[in-house]
mmCIF file of C-alpha atoms in Angstrom:
data_model
loop_
_atom_site.group_PDB
_atom_site.id
_atom_site.type_symbol
_atom_site.label_atom_id
_atom_site.label_comp_id
_atom_site.label_asym_id
_atom_site.label_seq_id
_atom_site.Cartn_x
_atom_site.Cartn_y
_atom_site.Cartn_z
ATOM 1 C CA MET A 1 15.083 -4.277 12.140
ATOM 2 C CA GLY A 2 13.416 -1.105 12.492
ATOM 3 C CA GLU A 3 10.268 0.013 14.109
ATOM 4 C CA SER A 4 7.224 -1.986 13.882
ATOM 5 C CA ALA A 5 4.704 0.209 11.841
ATOM 6 C CA VAL A 6 2.462 -2.493 12.294
ATOM 7 C CA ARG A 7 2.367 -5.946 14.081
ATOM 8 C CA THR A 8 -0.435 -8.556 14.138
ATOM 9 C CA GLU A 9 -1.601 -11.379 16.120
ATOM 10 C CA HIS A 10 -3.161 -14.445 15.794
ATOM 11 C CA VAL A 11 -5.118 -12.292 13.314
ATOM 12 C CA GLN A 12 -8.668 -13.635 11.961
ATOM 13 C CA VAL A 13 -11.358 -12.072 9.264
ATOM 14 C CA THR A 14 -14.418 -13.842 8.616
ATOM 15 C CA LEU A 15 -16.870 -12.929 5.952
ATOM 16 C CA GLY A 16 -20.465 -13.908 6.485
ATOM 17 C CA ALA A 17 -19.866 -17.796 7.115
ATOM 18 C CA ARG A 18 -15.983 -17.509 5.098
ATOM 19 C CA GLN A 19 -13.480 -17.449 7.578
ATOM 20 C CA VAL A 20 -11.222 -15.401 5.039
ATOM 21 C CA LEU A 21 -7.967 -14.678 7.328
ATOM 22 C CA ARG A 22 -6.823 -16.775 9.481
ATOM 23 C CA ASP A 23 -4.177 -17.127 12.393
ATOM 24 C CA ILE A 24 -2.126 -13.976 10.844
ATOM 25 C CA SER A 25 0.972 -12.773 13.003
ATOM 26 C CA PHE A 26 3.113 -10.310 10.835
ATOM 27 C CA GLN A 27 5.230 -7.199 11.440
ATOM 28 C CA ALA A 28 6.327 -4.386 8.872
ATOM 29 C CA GLN A 29 8.660 -1.777 9.176
ATOM 30 C CA TYR A 30 9.174 2.117 8.964
ATOM 31 C CA GLY A 31 11.337 2.674 6.578
ATOM 32 C CA MET A 32 11.040 -0.468 4.130
ATOM 33 C CA ILE A 33 8.719 -2.297 1.267
ATOM 34 C CA THR A 34 6.683 -4.860 2.731
ATOM 35 C CA ALA A 35 5.198 -7.476 0.028
ATOM 36 C CA VAL A 36 1.400 -9.306 0.301
ATOM 37 C CA LEU A 37 1.727 -12.285 -1.750
ATOM 38 C CA GLY A 38 -0.660 -15.369 -2.809
ATOM 39 C CA PRO A 39 -2.891 -16.498 -5.134
ATOM 40 C CA ASN A 40 -6.465 -14.837 -5.968
ATOM 41 C CA GLY A 41 -8.136 -15.749 -3.299
ATOM 42 C CA ALA A 42 -5.773 -15.805 -0.508
ATOM 43 C CA GLY A 43 -7.349 -13.021 1.118
ATOM 44 C CA LYS A 44 -4.402 -10.476 0.814
ATOM 45 C CA THR A 45 -7.240 -7.252 0.171
ATOM 46 C CA THR A 46 -8.527 -8.704 3.468
ATOM 47 C CA LEU A 47 -5.715 -8.687 5.142
ATOM 48 C CA LEU A 48 -4.689 -4.474 4.688
ATOM 49 C CA LYS A 49 -8.677 -4.376 4.847
ATOM 50 C CA ALA A 50 -8.494 -5.087 8.357
ATOM 51 C CA VAL A 51 -5.525 -3.535 9.169
ATOM 52 C CA ALA A 52 -6.690 -0.171 7.699
ATOM 53 C CA GLY A 53 -9.647 -1.261 9.859
ATOM 54 C CA LEU A 54 -11.968 -1.695 7.323
ATOM 55 C CA LEU A 55 -13.240 -4.642 8.880
ATOM 56 C CA PRO A 56 -13.996 -6.338 11.677
ATOM 57 C CA HIS A 57 -11.077 -8.847 13.033
ATOM 58 C CA ALA A 58 -10.408 -10.726 15.914
ATOM 59 C CA GLY A 59 -6.962 -10.862 17.125
ATOM 60 C CA ARG A 60 -4.721 -7.782 17.986
ATOM 61 C CA ILE A 61 -3.796 -5.432 15.391
ATOM 62 C CA GLU A 62 -1.245 -3.073 16.943
ATOM 63 C CA VAL A 63 -0.118 0.541 14.560
ATOM 64 C CA ALA A 64 2.371 2.860 15.587
ATOM 65 C CA SER A 65 2.339 0.064 19.194
ATOM 66 C CA ARG A 66 -1.166 1.214 19.491
ATOM 67 C CA ASP A 67 -4.331 -1.117 19.322
ATOM 68 C CA LEU A 68 -6.200 -0.464 15.972
ATOM 69 C CA ARG A 69 -9.204 -1.163 18.004
ATOM 70 C CA LYS A 70 -9.259 1.526 20.638
ATOM 71 C CA LEU A 71 -7.719 4.062 17.573
ATOM 72 C CA HIS A 72 -10.837 7.390 16.868
ATOM 73 C CA ARG A 73 -10.867 7.368 13.161
ATOM 74 C CA SER A 74 -9.345 10.930 12.823
ATOM 75 C CA ASP A 75 -6.290 9.199 14.571
ATOM 76 C CA ARG A 76 -6.237 5.747 12.948
ATOM 77 C CA VAL A 77 -6.167 8.063 10.072
ATOM 78 C CA ARG A 78 -3.349 10.209 10.710
ATOM 79 C CA LEU A 79 -1.448 7.264 11.766
ATOM 80 C CA ILE A 80 -3.016 4.786 7.953
ATOM 81 C CA ALA A 81 -3.149 5.621 4.740
ATOM 82 C CA TYR A 82 -5.142 2.856 2.712
ATOM 83 C CA VAL A 83 -4.950 3.196 -1.332
ATOM 84 C CA PRO A 84 -7.431 0.613 -2.841
ATOM 85 C CA GLN A 85 -6.659 -1.270 -6.058
ATOM 86 C CA VAL A 86 -10.050 0.452 -7.967
ATOM 87 C CA SER A 87 -10.629 4.336 -6.975
ATOM 88 C CA LEU A 88 -14.341 5.315 -7.056
ATOM 89 C CA LEU A 89 -14.239 7.899 -7.617
ATOM 90 C CA ALA A 90 -16.364 8.927 -10.977
ATOM 91 C CA SER A 91 -17.413 13.538 -10.273
ATOM 92 C CA PRO A 92 -14.812 15.345 -12.672
ATOM 93 C CA PHE A 93 -13.295 16.951 -9.507
ATOM 94 C CA ARG A 94 -9.540 18.446 -10.355
ATOM 95 C CA VAL A 95 -6.812 17.075 -9.315
ATOM 96 C CA GLU A 96 -5.851 19.582 -5.861
ATOM 97 C CA HIS A 97 -9.558 18.731 -4.472
ATOM 98 C CA VAL A 98 -9.277 14.830 -4.459
ATOM 99 C CA VAL A 99 -5.490 15.548 -3.178
ATOM 100 C CA GLN A 100 -7.178 17.948 -0.320
ATOM 101 C CA GLN A 101 -10.096 15.384 0.682
ATOM 102 C CA ALA A 102 -7.855 13.580 2.251
ATOM 103 C CA ARG A 103 -7.792 16.606 5.603
ATOM 104 C CA TYR A 104 -11.793 16.762 5.436
ATOM 105 C CA SER A 105 -11.696 14.638 8.849
ATOM 106 C CA LEU A 106 -8.331 16.204 10.353
ATOM 107 C CA HIS A 107 -9.251 19.069 12.692
ATOM 108 C CA THR A 108 -5.605 21.515 11.736
ATOM 109 C CA ASP A 109 -5.547 24.650 11.228
ATOM 110 C CA ARG A 110 -5.324 25.985 7.479
ATOM 111 C CA HIS A 111 -2.128 27.128 6.880
ATOM 112 C CA THR A 112 -1.087 23.291 8.018
ATOM 113 C CA HIS A 113 -4.222 21.492 5.766
ATOM 114 C CA HIS A 114 -2.585 23.450 2.213
ATOM 115 C CA ALA A 115 1.392 23.410 3.358
ATOM 116 C CA ALA A 116 0.620 19.190 3.841
ATOM 117 C CA VAL A 117 -1.566 19.002 0.414
ATOM 118 C CA GLU A 118 1.011 20.986 -1.008
ATOM 119 C CA HIS A 119 4.121 18.506 0.004
ATOM 120 C CA ALA A 120 2.019 15.098 -1.285
ATOM 121 C CA MET A 121 1.754 17.080 -5.226
ATOM 122 C CA GLU A 122 5.079 17.883 -4.929
ATOM 123 C CA VAL A 123 6.978 14.520 -3.063
ATOM 124 C CA VAL A 124 4.303 12.995 -6.336
ATOM 125 C CA ASP A 125 5.532 15.168 -9.103
ATOM 126 C CA ILE A 126 1.750 15.799 -9.667
ATOM 127 C CA ALA A 127 1.992 20.150 -9.009
ATOM 128 C CA HIS A 128 1.610 20.340 -13.034
ATOM 129 C CA LEU A 129 -1.652 18.528 -13.056
ATOM 130 C CA ARG A 130 -3.387 20.554 -9.938
ATOM 131 C CA LYS A 131 -5.882 22.025 -12.125
ATOM 132 C CA ARG A 132 -6.998 19.063 -14.101
ATOM 133 C CA SER A 133 -9.780 16.585 -14.589
ATOM 134 C CA PHE A 134 -8.515 13.726 -11.872
ATOM 135 C CA THR A 135 -11.103 11.326 -14.897
ATOM 136 C CA GLN A 136 -9.267 12.894 -17.873
ATOM 137 C CA LEU A 137 -6.052 11.624 -16.109
ATOM 138 C CA SER A 138 -4.297 8.688 -17.272
ATOM 139 C CA GLY A 139 -3.281 5.672 -15.491
ATOM 140 C CA GLY A 140 -0.535 6.151 -14.509
ATOM 141 C CA GLU A 141 -1.621 9.748 -13.325
ATOM 142 C CA ARG A 142 -4.833 8.484 -11.449
ATOM 143 C CA ARG A 143 -2.529 6.119 -9.376
ATOM 144 C CA ARG A 144 0.196 9.095 -8.220
ATOM 145 C CA VAL A 145 -2.829 11.337 -7.032
ATOM 146 C CA LEU A 146 -3.933 8.977 -5.107
ATOM 147 C CA LEU A 147 -0.920 8.214 -3.555
ATOM 148 C CA ALA A 148 -0.335 11.926 -2.851
ATOM 149 C CA ARG A 149 -3.984 12.233 -1.364
ATOM 150 C CA ALA A 150 -2.480 8.930 1.146
ATOM 151 C CA LEU A 151 0.667 11.176 2.335
ATOM 152 C CA ALA A 152 -1.200 14.326 2.527
ATOM 153 C CA THR A 153 -2.616 12.899 5.599
ATOM 154 C CA GLU A 154 0.540 12.666 6.566
ATOM 155 C CA ALA A 155 0.413 8.463 7.753
ATOM 156 C CA ARG A 156 3.621 7.112 8.309
ATOM 157 C CA LEU A 157 2.101 3.333 7.233
ATOM 158 C CA ILE A 158 0.817 3.947 3.756
ATOM 159 C CA LEU A 159 -1.762 0.467 2.374
ATOM 160 C CA LEU A 160 -1.435 -0.605 -1.576
ATOM 161 C CA ASP A 161 -3.608 -2.738 -3.130
ATOM 162 C CA GLU A 162 -1.667 -4.057 -6.347
ATOM 163 C CA PRO A 163 -0.811 0.297 -7.112
ATOM 164 C CA THR A 164 0.987 -1.417 -9.746
ATOM 165 C CA ALA A 165 -1.869 -2.833 -11.885
ATOM 166 C CA SER A 166 -2.891 -2.206 -15.133
ATOM 167 C CA LEU A 167 -0.174 0.234 -15.664
ATOM 168 C CA ASP A 168 3.136 -0.067 -18.513
ATOM 169 C CA ILE A 169 6.030 -0.883 -17.837
ATOM 170 C CA ARG A 170 7.436 2.482 -18.058
ATOM 171 C CA HIS A 171 5.067 4.143 -15.315
ATOM 172 C CA ALA A 172 5.016 0.929 -12.991
ATOM 173 C CA LEU A 173 8.563 1.505 -13.090
ATOM 174 C CA SER A 174 8.310 5.316 -12.244
ATOM 175 C CA PHE A 175 5.686 4.325 -9.767
ATOM 176 C CA TYR A 176 8.140 1.620 -7.902
ATOM 177 C CA GLU A 177 11.491 4.544 -8.044
ATOM 178 C CA LEU A 178 8.938 6.606 -5.853
ATOM 179 C CA LEU A 179 8.268 3.938 -3.283
ATOM 180 C CA ARG A 180 11.818 3.074 -3.009
ATOM 181 C CA GLU A 181 12.267 6.831 -2.185
ATOM 182 C CA LEU A 182 8.683 7.188 0.076
ATOM 183 C CA ALA A 183 10.825 4.527 2.660
ATOM 184 C CA ALA A 184 13.995 5.706 2.353
ATOM 185 C CA ASN A 185 12.153 8.466 4.086
ATOM 186 C CA GLY A 186 11.011 6.583 6.837
ATOM 187 C CA TYR A 187 7.743 5.478 5.488
ATOM 188 C CA CYS A 188 6.131 2.445 5.728
ATOM 189 C CA ILE A 189 5.042 0.643 2.394
ATOM 190 C CA VAL A 190 2.868 -2.494 2.495
ATOM 191 C CA ALA A 191 1.213 -3.522 -0.777
ATOM 192 C CA VAL A 192 -0.484 -6.268 -2.128
ATOM 193 C CA LEU A 193 1.550 -7.290 -5.578
ATOM 194 C CA HIS A 194 0.681 -9.744 -8.677
ATOM 195 C CA ARG A 195 3.786 -10.145 -9.892
ATOM 196 C CA LEU A 196 6.663 -11.682 -8.063
ATOM 197 C CA ASP A 197 9.168 -10.138 -10.098
ATOM 198 C CA ASP A 198 8.498 -6.805 -9.057
ATOM 199 C CA ALA A 199 8.565 -8.012 -5.129
ATOM 200 C CA ALA A 200 11.430 -9.660 -5.696
ATOM 201 C CA ARG A 201 13.267 -6.581 -7.087
ATOM 202 C CA PHE A 202 12.155 -3.887 -5.176
ATOM 203 C CA THR A 203 10.732 -4.859 -1.916
ATOM 204 C CA ASP A 204 12.213 -5.871 1.240
ATOM 205 C CA ARG A 205 10.276 -8.077 2.752
ATOM 206 C CA ALA A 206 7.039 -10.765 2.019
ATOM 207 C CA ILE A 207 4.710 -12.319 3.015
ATOM 208 C CA LEU A 208 2.967 -15.046 1.677
ATOM 209 C CA LEU A 209 -0.649 -16.150 1.553
ATOM 210 C CA LYS A 210 -2.668 -18.986 0.909
ATOM 211 C CA ASP A 211 -6.663 -20.015 1.270
ATOM 212 C CA GLY A 212 -6.315 -17.821 4.565
ATOM 213 C CA ARG A 213 -3.242 -18.782 6.243
ATOM 214 C CA LEU A 214 0.543 -17.333 6.597
ATOM 215 C CA THR A 215 3.019 -19.892 4.738
ATOM 216 C CA HIS A 216 6.423 -17.732 4.695
ATOM 217 C CA GLN A 217 7.276 -14.017 4.916
ATOM 218 C CA GLY A 218 10.899 -13.109 5.793
ATOM 219 C CA VAL A 219 14.008 -11.314 3.453
ATOM 220 C CA THR A 220 12.183 -10.785 0.216
ATOM 221 C CA ALA A 221 14.642 -12.542 -1.664
ATOM 222 C CA ASP A 222 13.888 -16.030 0.573
ATOM 223 C CA VAL A 223 10.644 -16.356 0.236
ATOM 224 C CA ILE A 224 10.291 -16.191 -3.823
ATOM 225 C CA SER A 225 12.212 -18.903 -3.758
ATOM 226 C CA ALA A 226 11.292 -22.187 -5.671
ATOM 227 C CA GLU A 227 10.666 -23.906 -2.029
ATOM 228 C CA PRO A 228 7.870 -21.767 -0.719
ATOM 229 C CA ILE A 229 6.533 -20.809 -4.580
ATOM 230 C CA ARG A 230 6.579 -24.303 -5.479
ATOM 231 C CA ASP A 231 3.846 -25.313 -2.277
ATOM 232 C CA VAL A 232 1.311 -21.817 -2.195
ATOM 233 C CA TYR A 233 1.324 -21.462 -6.357
ATOM 234 C CA GLY A 234 2.392 -25.323 -7.515
ATOM 235 C CA VAL A 235 4.990 -24.046 -10.449
ATOM 236 C CA GLU A 236 8.452 -24.504 -10.814
ATOM 237 C CA MET A 237 10.731 -21.330 -10.067
ATOM 238 C CA ASP A 238 12.572 -20.785 -13.558
ATOM 239 C CA GLU A 239 16.022 -18.581 -11.891
ATOM 240 C CA GLU A 240 17.717 -18.466 -16.218
ATOM 241 C CA THR A 241 14.302 -16.536 -17.713
ATOM 242 C CA VAL A 242 14.400 -13.116 -16.144
ATOM 243 C CA LEU A 243 13.582 -9.950 -18.685
ATOM 244 C CA SER A 244 14.814 -7.027 -16.450
ATOM 245 C CA PHE A 245 14.290 -3.303 -17.355
ATOM 246 C CA ARG A 246 14.006 0.308 -16.105
ATOM 247 C CA LEU A 247 14.463 3.606 -16.640
ATOM 248 C CA PRO A 248 16.808 5.815 -19.056
ATOM 249 C CA GLY A 249 19.037 7.751 -17.402
#
């Protein structure tokens, strides 16, 4: 197992009068993609927001071996990048300006800012879109722009909430290939995923939530197996009817 990017110990999150997460302990490593799985209302997005430092929590969350509560906001931005499922960005900013937003709270020289933005756009293959309006892009293009904005922070922990939701098959496959490349280059990707077949194919490890509790964790193939899926989703796995796709070439 590689170096731990994030580790949680007995994490609880209470929103209003409702305890949304109960006693969550897991870890995710650099160089791997970890899927956060579970039915609707299981607490997946809440867990991601807690790890991102966007929600108060009880228990302990460590990022790069540092206590999340003790991180200054500028340090948190350098360590963690969070990409929500739905972007609220509605202004017609140019793509390059959207990616540059990642650098606003980072106090480095102009050359470093420019280099980070250019590198992020090249990695995600959106440099050719730099002058386009974000609001005029397709869903797949917008997802890549938001990922580029996350990468421009130079954080090595990337948190994604249902990153391929509403994407067609081709764009979803392309996005997963990009995530695999990032993991191969040492990033830790933690992604809330809805489709179990995508998680089984593209992720290394998985955690399974039900009613705010972590029920199973480990290698993805072990988590997405008959007994855990029956326990959590109340359905039987049918491994003989798998339909799989890949990009040409």
